[in-house]
Structures are given as C-alpha cells and as structure tokens.
PDB file of C-alpha atoms in Angstrom:
ATOM      1  CA  UNK A   1       6.503  17.942 -49.040  1.00 80.00           C
ATOM      2  CA  UNK A   2       9.302  16.233 -47.137  1.00 88.00           C
ATOM      3  CA  UNK A   3       8.789  13.438 -44.611  1.00 88.00           C
ATOM      4  CA  UNK A   4      10.008  15.839 -41.945  1.00 92.00           C
ATOM      5  CA  UNK A   5       7.323  18.386 -42.850  1.00 91.00           C
ATOM      6  CA  UNK A   6       4.644  15.676 -42.947  1.00 92.00           C
ATOM      7  CA  UNK A   7       5.585  14.613 -39.433  1.00 95.00           C
ATOM      8  CA  UNK A   8       5.632  18.226 -38.259  1.00 96.00           C
ATOM      9  CA  UNK A   9       2.180  19.061 -39.575  1.00 98.00           C
ATOM     10  CA  UNK A  10       0.768  15.781 -38.274  1.00 98.00           C
ATOM     11  CA  UNK A  11       2.127  16.624 -34.834  1.00 98.00           C
ATOM     12  CA  UNK A  12       0.586  20.083 -35.113  1.00 98.00           C
ATOM     13  CA  UNK A  13      -2.758  18.550 -36.075  1.00 98.00           C
ATOM     14  CA  UNK A  14      -2.777  16.391 -32.951  1.00 98.00           C
ATOM     15  CA  UNK A  15      -1.914  19.451 -30.871  1.00 98.00           C
ATOM     16  CA  UNK A  16      -4.628  21.702 -32.278  1.00 98.00           C
ATOM     17  CA  UNK A  17      -7.264  18.952 -32.159  1.00 98.00           C
ATOM     18  CA  UNK A  18      -6.660  18.465 -28.432  1.00 98.00           C
ATOM     19  CA  UNK A  19      -6.616  22.237 -27.876  1.00 98.00           C
ATOM     20  CA  UNK A  20      -9.844  22.737 -29.839  1.00 98.00           C
ATOM     21  CA  UNK A  21     -11.586  20.059 -27.789  1.00 98.00           C
ATOM     22  CA  UNK A  22     -10.448  21.672 -24.540  1.00 98.00           C
ATOM     23  CA  UNK A  23     -11.550  25.114 -25.712  1.00 98.00           C
ATOM     24  CA  UNK A  24     -14.819  23.656 -26.954  1.00 98.00           C
ATOM     25  CA  UNK A  25     -15.498  22.154 -23.546  1.00 98.00           C
ATOM     26  CA  UNK A  26     -14.829  25.546 -21.946  1.00 98.00           C
ATOM     27  CA  UNK A  27     -17.182  27.310 -24.378  1.00 98.00           C
ATOM     28  CA  UNK A  28     -19.834  24.622 -23.981  1.00 98.00           C
ATOM     29  CA  UNK A  29     -19.869  25.339 -20.256  1.00 97.00           C
ATOM     30  CA  UNK A  30     -21.318  28.769 -21.116  1.00 97.00           C
ATOM     31  CA  UNK A  31     -23.806  27.436 -23.694  1.00 95.00           C
ATOM     32  CA  UNK A  32     -27.421  28.284 -22.794  1.00 93.00           C
ATOM     33  CA  UNK A  33     -26.132  29.950 -19.614  1.00 95.00           C
ATOM     34  CA  UNK A  34     -26.597  33.619 -20.700  1.00 88.00           C
ATOM     35  CA  UNK A  35     -22.904  34.634 -20.598  1.00 89.00           C
ATOM     36  CA  UNK A  36     -21.961  38.293 -20.398  1.00 91.00           C
ATOM     37  CA  UNK A  37     -21.921  39.954 -23.821  1.00 89.00           C
ATOM     38  CA  UNK A  38     -20.110  42.991 -25.216  1.00 90.00           C
ATOM     39  CA  UNK A  39     -20.317  44.580 -28.669  1.00 87.00           C
ATOM     40  CA  UNK A  40     -17.482  45.375 -31.076  1.00 74.00           C
ATOM     41  CA  UNK A  41     -17.037  46.595 -34.661  1.00 69.00           C
ATOM     42  CA  UNK A  42     -19.141  49.690 -34.031  1.00 67.00           C
ATOM     43  CA  UNK A  43     -21.697  47.620 -32.109  1.00 63.00           C
ATOM     44  CA  UNK A  44     -22.321  45.272 -35.025  1.00 76.00           C
ATOM     45  CA  UNK A  45     -20.743  42.083 -33.635  1.00 81.00           C
ATOM     46  CA  UNK A  46     -21.294  40.405 -30.265  1.00 88.00           C
ATOM     47  CA  UNK A  47     -18.481  38.864 -28.247  1.00 92.00           C
ATOM     48  CA  UNK A  48     -19.151  36.939 -25.058  1.00 94.00           C
ATOM     49  CA  UNK A  49     -17.367  35.733 -21.960  1.00 97.00           C
ATOM     50  CA  UNK A  50     -17.382  32.312 -23.634  1.00 97.00           C
ATOM     51  CA  UNK A  51     -15.380  33.637 -26.616  1.00 97.00           C
ATOM     52  CA  UNK A  52     -12.763  35.118 -24.309  1.00 97.00           C
ATOM     53  CA  UNK A  53     -12.540  32.017 -22.120  1.00 98.00           C
ATOM     54  CA  UNK A  54     -12.137  29.694 -25.109  1.00 98.00           C
ATOM     55  CA  UNK A  55      -9.550  32.043 -26.604  1.00 98.00           C
ATOM     56  CA  UNK A  56      -7.560  32.048 -23.362  1.00 98.00           C
ATOM     57  CA  UNK A  57      -7.581  28.255 -23.274  1.00 98.00           C
ATOM     58  CA  UNK A  58      -6.300  28.037 -26.851  1.00 98.00           C
ATOM     59  CA  UNK A  59      -3.664  30.679 -26.315  1.00 98.00           C
ATOM     60  CA  UNK A  60      -2.371  29.051 -23.127  1.00 98.00           C
ATOM     61  CA  UNK A  61      -2.058  25.601 -24.711  1.00 98.00           C
ATOM     62  CA  UNK A  62      -0.804  26.530 -28.159  1.00 98.00           C
ATOM     63  CA  UNK A  63       1.623  29.322 -27.355  1.00 97.00           C
ATOM     64  CA  UNK A  64       3.265  27.194 -24.687  1.00 98.00           C
ATOM     65  CA  UNK A  65       3.596  24.257 -27.094  1.00 98.00           C
ATOM     66  CA  UNK A  66       4.842  26.300 -30.084  1.00 98.00           C
ATOM     67  CA  UNK A  67       6.405  29.527 -28.758  1.00 97.00           C
ATOM     68  CA  UNK A  68       8.064  30.204 -32.138  1.00 97.00           C
ATOM     69  CA  UNK A  69       4.718  30.288 -34.010  1.00 98.00           C
ATOM     70  CA  UNK A  70       2.884  33.526 -34.693  1.00 98.00           C
ATOM     71  CA  UNK A  71      -0.661  34.178 -33.506  1.00 98.00           C
ATOM     72  CA  UNK A  72      -3.795  35.608 -35.108  1.00 98.00           C
ATOM     73  CA  UNK A  73      -7.131  35.326 -33.327  1.00 98.00           C
ATOM     74  CA  UNK A  74     -10.406  37.150 -33.644  1.00 96.00           C
ATOM     75  CA  UNK A  75     -10.377  37.774 -29.891  1.00 95.00           C
ATOM     76  CA  UNK A  76      -6.734  38.842 -29.443  1.00 95.00           C
ATOM     77  CA  UNK A  77      -5.406  42.292 -30.383  1.00 94.00           C
ATOM     78  CA  UNK A  78      -3.498  41.896 -33.632  1.00 95.00           C
ATOM     79  CA  UNK A  79       0.284  41.940 -33.369  1.00 93.00           C
ATOM     80  CA  UNK A  80       2.300  42.762 -36.490  1.00 95.00           C
ATOM     81  CA  UNK A  81       4.944  40.323 -35.272  1.00 96.00           C
ATOM     82  CA  UNK A  82       2.916  37.575 -36.938  1.00 97.00           C
ATOM     83  CA  UNK A  83       3.925  38.945 -40.342  1.00 97.00           C
ATOM     84  CA  UNK A  84       7.537  37.986 -39.653  1.00 97.00           C
ATOM     85  CA  UNK A  85       6.617  34.365 -38.848  1.00 97.00           C
ATOM     86  CA  UNK A  86       6.574  31.686 -41.537  1.00 97.00           C
ATOM     87  CA  UNK A  87       4.194  29.623 -39.406  1.00 98.00           C
ATOM     88  CA  UNK A  88       1.359  30.746 -37.141  1.00 98.00           C
ATOM     89  CA  UNK A  89      -1.883  29.729 -35.509  1.00 98.00           C
ATOM     90  CA  UNK A  90      -5.070  31.295 -36.890  1.00 98.00           C
ATOM     91  CA  UNK A  91      -7.923  31.049 -34.408  1.00 98.00           C
ATOM     92  CA  UNK A  92     -11.623  31.723 -34.023  1.00 98.00           C
ATOM     93  CA  UNK A  93     -12.544  30.571 -30.508  1.00 98.00           C
ATOM     94  CA  UNK A  94     -16.247  30.558 -31.375  1.00 98.00           C
ATOM     95  CA  UNK A  95     -17.239  30.855 -35.031  1.00 97.00           C
ATOM     96  CA  UNK A  96     -20.947  31.611 -34.959  1.00 96.00           C
ATOM     97  CA  UNK A  97     -21.180  33.642 -31.753  1.00 96.00           C
ATOM     98  CA  UNK A  98     -24.686  34.883 -32.574  1.00 95.00           C
ATOM     99  CA  UNK A  99     -25.874  31.289 -32.968  1.00 96.00           C
ATOM    100  CA  UNK A 100     -24.123  30.349 -29.729  1.00 96.00           C
ATOM    101  CA  UNK A 101     -25.836  33.166 -27.843  1.00 96.00           C
ATOM    102  CA  UNK A 102     -29.177  32.249 -29.390  1.00 96.00           C
ATOM    103  CA  UNK A 103     -28.961  28.640 -28.223  1.00 96.00           C
ATOM    104  CA  UNK A 104     -28.395  27.241 -31.708  1.00 97.00           C
ATOM    105  CA  UNK A 105     -25.989  24.325 -32.030  1.00 97.00           C
ATOM    106  CA  UNK A 106     -24.258  25.410 -35.231  1.00 97.00           C
ATOM    107  CA  UNK A 107     -21.097  27.024 -33.844  1.00 98.00           C
ATOM    108  CA  UNK A 108     -17.565  25.734 -33.683  1.00 98.00           C
ATOM    109  CA  UNK A 109     -14.025  26.285 -32.488  1.00 98.00           C
ATOM    110  CA  UNK A 110     -11.781  26.913 -35.518  1.00 98.00           C
ATOM    111  CA  UNK A 111      -8.022  26.341 -35.285  1.00 98.00           C
ATOM    112  CA  UNK A 112      -5.516  26.293 -38.141  1.00 98.00           C
ATOM    113  CA  UNK A 113      -1.773  26.156 -38.552  1.00 98.00           C
ATOM    114  CA  UNK A 114      -0.761  28.314 -41.518  1.00 98.00           C
ATOM    115  CA  UNK A 115       2.665  28.061 -43.154  1.00 98.00           C
ATOM    116  CA  UNK A 116       3.828  30.531 -45.793  1.00 97.00           C
ATOM    117  CA  UNK A 117       0.315  31.787 -46.409  1.00 98.00           C
ATOM    118  CA  UNK A 118      -1.560  28.479 -46.637  1.00 98.00           C
ATOM    119  CA  UNK A 119      -3.128  26.186 -44.007  1.00 98.00           C
ATOM    120  CA  UNK A 120      -1.265  22.933 -43.321  1.00 98.00           C
ATOM    121  CA  UNK A 121      -3.329  21.640 -40.376  1.00 98.00           C
ATOM    122  CA  UNK A 122      -6.907  22.508 -39.510  1.00 98.00           C
ATOM    123  CA  UNK A 123      -9.595  21.580 -37.008  1.00 98.00           C
ATOM    124  CA  UNK A 124     -13.235  22.550 -36.551  1.00 98.00           C
ATOM    125  CA  UNK A 125     -14.848  21.342 -33.349  1.00 98.00           C
ATOM    126  CA  UNK A 126     -18.603  21.714 -32.848  1.00 98.00           C
ATOM    127  CA  UNK A 127     -19.256  20.582 -29.256  1.00 98.00           C
ATOM    128  CA  UNK A 128     -23.036  20.988 -29.327  1.00 98.00           C
ATOM    129  CA  UNK A 129     -23.184  18.768 -32.427  1.00 98.00           C
ATOM    130  CA  UNK A 130     -20.459  16.395 -31.192  1.00 98.00           C
ATOM    131  CA  UNK A 131     -18.562  16.820 -34.470  1.00 98.00           C
ATOM    132  CA  UNK A 132     -14.810  17.087 -35.001  1.00 98.00           C
ATOM    133  CA  UNK A 133     -13.457  17.909 -38.460  1.00 98.00           C
ATOM    134  CA  UNK A 134      -9.723  17.454 -39.059  1.00 98.00           C
ATOM    135  CA  UNK A 135      -7.311  17.755 -41.976  1.00 98.00           C
ATOM    136  CA  UNK A 136      -3.582  17.940 -42.591  1.00 98.00           C
ATOM    137  CA  UNK A 137      -1.870  18.946 -45.813  1.00 97.00           C
ATOM    138  CA  UNK A 138      -1.551  15.968 -48.126  1.00 95.00           C
ATOM    139  CA  UNK A 139      -4.042  13.902 -46.127  1.00 97.00           C
ATOM    140  CA  UNK A 140      -7.749  13.134 -46.200  1.00 98.00           C
ATOM    141  CA  UNK A 141     -10.504  15.058 -44.451  1.00 98.00           C
ATOM    142  CA  UNK A 142     -11.941  13.355 -41.366  1.00 98.00           C
ATOM    143  CA  UNK A 143     -15.199  13.831 -39.475  1.00 98.00           C
ATOM    144  CA  UNK A 144     -15.153  12.084 -36.107  1.00 98.00           C
ATOM    145  CA  UNK A 145     -12.333   9.964 -37.495  1.00 98.00           C
ATOM    146  CA  UNK A 146     -14.153   8.891 -40.663  1.00 98.00           C
ATOM    147  CA  UNK A 147     -12.904  10.062 -44.105  1.00 98.00           C
ATOM    148  CA  UNK A 148     -15.302  12.033 -46.289  1.00 98.00           C
ATOM    149  CA  UNK A 149     -15.339  13.810 -49.646  1.00 98.00           C
ATOM    150  CA  UNK A 150     -17.251  16.536 -51.432  1.00 98.00           C
ATOM    151  CA  UNK A 151     -20.468  15.871 -53.322  1.00 98.00           C
ATOM    152  CA  UNK A 152     -20.149  14.043 -56.632  1.00 97.00           C
ATOM    153  CA  UNK A 153     -23.272  15.714 -58.083  1.00 96.00           C
ATOM    154  CA  UNK A 154     -22.739  17.082 -61.582  1.00 94.00           C
ATOM    155  CA  UNK A 155     -23.930  20.312 -63.256  1.00 92.00           C
ATOM    156  CA  UNK A 156     -27.005  18.582 -64.656  1.00 92.00           C
ATOM    157  CA  UNK A 157     -28.270  17.731 -61.154  1.00 94.00           C
ATOM    158  CA  UNK A 158     -29.876  19.991 -58.563  1.00 95.00           C
ATOM    159  CA  UNK A 159     -27.246  21.890 -56.585  1.00 96.00           C
ATOM    160  CA  UNK A 160     -27.737  22.620 -52.894  1.00 97.00           C
ATOM    161  CA  UNK A 161     -26.196  26.038 -52.366  1.00 98.00           C
ATOM    162  CA  UNK A 162     -25.866  28.280 -49.331  1.00 97.00           C
ATOM    163  CA  UNK A 163     -26.647  31.576 -51.023  1.00 95.00           C
ATOM    164  CA  UNK A 164     -28.825  34.578 -50.278  1.00 91.00           C
ATOM    165  CA  UNK A 165     -32.116  34.693 -52.174  1.00 92.00           C
ATOM    166  CA  UNK A 166     -31.453  38.248 -53.375  1.00 92.00           C
ATOM    167  CA  UNK A 167     -28.107  37.182 -54.838  1.00 93.00           C
ATOM    168  CA  UNK A 168     -29.443  33.997 -56.424  1.00 94.00           C
ATOM    169  CA  UNK A 169     -32.186  35.947 -58.227  1.00 94.00           C
ATOM    170  CA  UNK A 170     -29.508  37.833 -60.153  1.00 95.00           C
ATOM    171  CA  UNK A 171     -27.963  34.636 -61.558  1.00 96.00           C
ATOM    172  CA  UNK A 172     -28.772  33.350 -65.071  1.00 95.00           C
ATOM    173  CA  UNK A 173     -32.233  31.671 -65.122  1.00 95.00           C
ATOM    174  CA  UNK A 174     -30.862  28.335 -66.312  1.00 94.00           C
ATOM    175  CA  UNK A 175     -28.545  28.245 -63.280  1.00 96.00           C
ATOM    176  CA  UNK A 176     -31.307  29.238 -60.854  1.00 95.00           C
ATOM    177  CA  UNK A 177     -33.481  26.371 -62.085  1.00 95.00           C
ATOM    178  CA  UNK A 178     -30.902  23.846 -60.890  1.00 95.00           C
ATOM    179  CA  UNK A 179     -30.419  25.328 -57.418  1.00 96.00           C
ATOM    180  CA  UNK A 180     -31.986  24.449 -54.096  1.00 96.00           C
ATOM    181  CA  UNK A 181     -31.210  27.091 -51.471  1.00 96.00           C
ATOM    182  CA  UNK A 182     -30.027  25.946 -48.063  1.00 94.00           C
ATOM    183  CA  UNK A 183     -31.389  27.823 -45.073  1.00 89.00           C
ATOM    184  CA  UNK A 184     -29.047  30.317 -43.432  1.00 91.00           C
ATOM    185  CA  UNK A 185     -26.059  28.724 -41.682  1.00 95.00           C
ATOM    186  CA  UNK A 186     -24.782  31.068 -38.947  1.00 92.00           C
ATOM    187  CA  UNK A 187     -21.195  29.765 -38.787  1.00 97.00           C
ATOM    188  CA  UNK A 188     -19.191  30.459 -41.944  1.00 98.00           C
ATOM    189  CA  UNK A 189     -16.572  27.849 -41.061  1.00 98.00           C
ATOM    190  CA  UNK A 190     -19.266  25.228 -40.536  1.00 98.00           C
ATOM    191  CA  UNK A 191     -20.961  26.207 -43.793  1.00 98.00           C
ATOM    192  CA  UNK A 192     -17.729  25.501 -45.680  1.00 98.00           C
ATOM    193  CA  UNK A 193     -17.440  22.198 -43.786  1.00 98.00           C
ATOM    194  CA  UNK A 194     -20.907  21.315 -45.113  1.00 98.00           C
ATOM    195  CA  UNK A 195     -19.569  21.817 -48.637  1.00 98.00           C
ATOM    196  CA  UNK A 196     -16.608  19.622 -47.721  1.00 98.00           C
ATOM    197  CA  UNK A 197     -18.722  16.724 -46.453  1.00 98.00           C
ATOM    198  CA  UNK A 198     -21.151  16.843 -49.363  1.00 98.00           C
ATOM    199  CA  UNK A 199     -24.243  18.252 -47.657  1.00 98.00           C
ATOM    200  CA  UNK A 200     -23.898  21.283 -49.923  1.00 98.00           C
ATOM    201  CA  UNK A 201     -22.536  21.594 -53.444  1.00 98.00           C
ATOM    202  CA  UNK A 202     -21.305  25.114 -52.837  1.00 98.00           C
ATOM    203  CA  UNK A 203     -21.537  28.507 -51.230  1.00 98.00           C
ATOM    204  CA  UNK A 204     -20.609  32.084 -51.996  1.00 97.00           C
ATOM    205  CA  UNK A 205     -18.946  34.001 -49.176  1.00 96.00           C
ATOM    206  CA  UNK A 206     -19.742  37.692 -48.965  1.00 94.00           C
ATOM    207  CA  UNK A 207     -16.930  40.211 -48.818  1.00 94.00           C
ATOM    208  CA  UNK A 208     -15.327  41.019 -45.463  1.00 94.00           C
ATOM    209  CA  UNK A 209     -14.773  37.484 -44.184  1.00 97.00           C
ATOM    210  CA  UNK A 210     -11.590  37.109 -42.136  1.00 97.00           C
ATOM    211  CA  UNK A 211      -8.638  34.744 -41.995  1.00 98.00           C
ATOM    212  CA  UNK A 212      -9.958  33.205 -38.780  1.00 98.00           C
ATOM    213  CA  UNK A 213     -13.337  32.405 -40.370  1.00 97.00           C
ATOM    214  CA  UNK A 214     -11.726  30.540 -43.233  1.00 98.00           C
ATOM    215  CA  UNK A 215      -8.305  28.988 -42.662  1.00 98.00           C
ATOM    216  CA  UNK A 216      -9.215  25.698 -40.981  1.00 98.00           C
ATOM    217  CA  UNK A 217     -12.312  25.131 -43.132  1.00 98.00           C
ATOM    218  CA  UNK A 218     -10.322  25.942 -46.277  1.00 98.00           C
ATOM    219  CA  UNK A 219      -7.900  23.055 -45.653  1.00 98.00           C
ATOM    220  CA  UNK A 220     -10.666  20.646 -44.665  1.00 98.00           C
ATOM    221  CA  UNK A 221     -12.465  21.439 -47.922  1.00 98.00           C
ATOM    222  CA  UNK A 222      -9.267  21.044 -49.956  1.00 98.00           C
ATOM    223  CA  UNK A 223      -8.524  17.646 -48.417  1.00 98.00           C
ATOM    224  CA  UNK A 224     -12.102  16.560 -49.205  1.00 98.00           C
ATOM    225  CA  UNK A 225     -11.666  17.395 -52.887  1.00 98.00           C
ATOM    226  CA  UNK A 226     -12.886  20.975 -53.043  1.00 98.00           C
ATOM    227  CA  UNK A 227     -11.598  24.506 -53.129  1.00 98.00           C
ATOM    228  CA  UNK A 228     -12.161  27.963 -51.667  1.00 98.00           C
ATOM    229  CA  UNK A 229     -11.227  30.624 -54.208  1.00 98.00           C
ATOM    230  CA  UNK A 230     -11.743  34.262 -55.128  1.00 98.00           C
ATOM    231  CA  UNK A 231     -13.689  35.302 -58.213  1.00 97.00           C
ATOM    232  CA  UNK A 232     -10.555  34.862 -60.345  1.00 97.00           C
ATOM    233  CA  UNK A 233     -10.236  31.261 -59.184  1.00 98.00           C
ATOM    234  CA  UNK A 234      -7.231  31.953 -56.957  1.00 98.00           C
ATOM    235  CA  UNK A 235      -6.794  30.304 -53.547  1.00 98.00           C
ATOM    236  CA  UNK A 236      -6.958  32.428 -50.421  1.00 98.00           C
ATOM    237  CA  UNK A 237      -3.635  33.677 -49.030  1.00 98.00           C
ATOM    238  CA  UNK A 238      -3.448  33.987 -45.244  1.00 98.00           C
ATOM    239  CA  UNK A 239      -1.368  36.047 -42.828  1.00 98.00           C
ATOM    240  CA  UNK A 240      -1.171  39.202 -44.897  1.00 97.00           C
ATOM    241  CA  UNK A 241      -1.271  42.660 -43.339  1.00 97.00           C
ATOM    242  CA  UNK A 242      -4.948  42.813 -44.346  1.00 96.00           C
ATOM    243  CA  UNK A 243      -6.889  39.817 -42.993  1.00 97.00           C
ATOM    244  CA  UNK A 244     -10.235  40.482 -44.706  1.00 97.00           C
ATOM    245  CA  UNK A 245     -11.210  39.060 -48.077  1.00 98.00           C
ATOM    246  CA  UNK A 246     -13.468  39.912 -50.996  1.00 97.00           C
ATOM    247  CA  UNK A 247     -16.201  37.634 -52.366  1.00 96.00           C
ATOM    248  CA  UNK A 248     -15.196  33.967 -52.353  1.00 98.00           C
ATOM    249  CA  UNK A 249     -16.640  30.749 -53.747  1.00 98.00           C
ATOM    250  CA  UNK A 250     -16.431  27.269 -52.206  1.00 98.00           C
ATOM    251  CA  UNK A 251     -17.301  24.020 -53.951  1.00 98.00           C
ATOM    252  CA  UNK A 252     -16.063  20.700 -55.295  1.00 98.00           C
ATOM    253  CA  UNK A 253     -13.040  21.330 -57.508  1.00 98.00           C
ATOM    254  CA  UNK A 254     -14.834  20.162 -60.722  1.00 97.00           C
ATOM    255  CA  UNK A 255     -17.721  22.579 -60.081  1.00 97.00           C
ATOM    256  CA  UNK A 256     -15.872  25.776 -59.172  1.00 98.00           C
ATOM    257  CA  UNK A 257     -15.499  27.078 -62.740  1.00 97.00           C
ATOM    258  CA  UNK A 258     -19.246  26.532 -63.271  1.00 97.00           C
ATOM    259  CA  UNK A 259     -20.129  28.499 -60.139  1.00 97.00           C
ATOM    260  CA  UNK A 260     -17.721  31.311 -60.992  1.00 98.00           C
ATOM    261  CA  UNK A 261     -19.129  31.561 -64.518  1.00 97.00           C
ATOM    262  CA  UNK A 262     -22.675  31.780 -63.115  1.00 96.00           C
ATOM    263  CA  UNK A 263     -21.572  34.530 -60.733  1.00 96.00           C
ATOM    264  CA  UNK A 264     -19.934  36.428 -63.601  1.00 96.00           C
ATOM    265  CA  UNK A 265     -23.130  36.102 -65.650  1.00 95.00           C
ATOM    266  CA  UNK A 266     -25.352  37.821 -63.092  1.00 94.00           C
ATOM    267  CA  UNK A 267     -27.651  40.636 -64.216  1.00 85.00           C
ATOM    268  CA  UNK A 268     -25.952  43.934 -63.550  1.00 72.00           C
ATOM    269  CA  UNK A 269     -22.585  42.322 -62.797  1.00 65.00           C
TER     270      UNK A 269
END
C-alpha cells in the first residue's frame, strides 16, 4: 500500500468515525422513546424512525464529503451504480434494531469504506455502551482509542463461542467439551467485535448475513489479528451484485482452521 493510499484511508477513517458518532447521537435520541416502527422483508425485520434518521445523517455527511464514492446501506434502496465504483461506503445505521427497540444496549452504527471488494476503513459505534471501535487497513484495531487484539487462548483451552445450541450439538464431542457458549448477541457486527477484542474466541455466522452487517467488523477483526471467512477459508468479498453471504466463521487467525474443521466434522454434514 502506497503512502498516498495510507493517507487516504486514514482521512476516510476520521471522516466515518465523526459521521458514526453524529448518527449514533441521533439514534440515541430515539432510544427508549418508542419510535415508530415498520416491518420489511415480508414482515420479518423491523425498521424504525431511528434507523431512517441515523441513515439520513450518515448519507448527508458522507455523500457530501466523498461524492465520487458509491453507497450501500441497509436503509437506502440499492442502486446498481455502486457496482461501477472502486470505492464505496457500506452502512448499517443501526445494527441490532430489535435490541434497540427492546431497550437493550447492544446495538451499533456500522460504517465501512470498501475499496475493490475489501474494507479499508471501518467504525462501529455503540452509543449506549459508550464504545467506539476503529480500524484502518494496515493499522491496529482501537477501542476508545486503546489498541486491542484477539484472544491468545489455544485449542487446548476452553473456547468461548457465540453459537446456537442446536448447531453446537452437531459438532464432534471432543470439540463440544472445550466450548463455553456465549448468550445470544443481537448485533452481528458487535458479536464480531467481541471476537476481535478477545471476549470471544469465535463465532459462526448463519447464512443470509449482508455486506452492511459485516464490512466494518471484518476489518476491525482483521486488524486485531483475526479473520472472517467462508467455509473454504476465503475472505468475504464486498460490493458484488449479491450482497448476502453463506455461512461464515470468525476467529483468531491461528484458530480458524480448527473451527472450520470442527464445522466440517459435524454429524450429518
């Protein structure tokens, strides 16, 4: 990466961090205030006035600052123009809307800059928890300005995994014996951040996650010494025509092959 690119992505990181904090403040103004709610995806997913307000804030700030960048957000109608852009913003104004509406604190604003299919700057801002995660390609992961890394626990130690009980029961018995299940974490982006900062050793992501759930958290995890990969061990590619993904695995880089092997060894797999 050239010095010019480093400076560009660092500038983008500062931009998206400020934008995420502004959008987070807007969303937080609706928190525990019973905002208006609508349903989408055949009435399976809620979206609130807070989501739309935070999205508008992000769009106003970021599109004005980088008019040549493409745009992909959960709460904006998709525009195929993004496919012609080498660089774009990938946004989830509130990741964990159900938690937000239920008064739980585990929700965050997710903002990433993606260049040629991979994130180069990423921010997760969780206003209710007063936590800001940041990362830029080639740099370290920061939480409220302090560097952090993935867990150093090895395969012989107990692994804290975010995984459904039904899925875990299909894994090889010797793997199950070394796993402690984490309770359900309603924000996927925040769950991956928990792998990044060492509170979890790993998680499996069910099929049908979206670019906006993953992009910022993916880079934060990578800069902390981990990886988010498919079941073949390949990194996620962003800004394709299809923005949903199949089953994924997140963990410290030295542990990913172990987790993938356990998944492949499931009963009935």
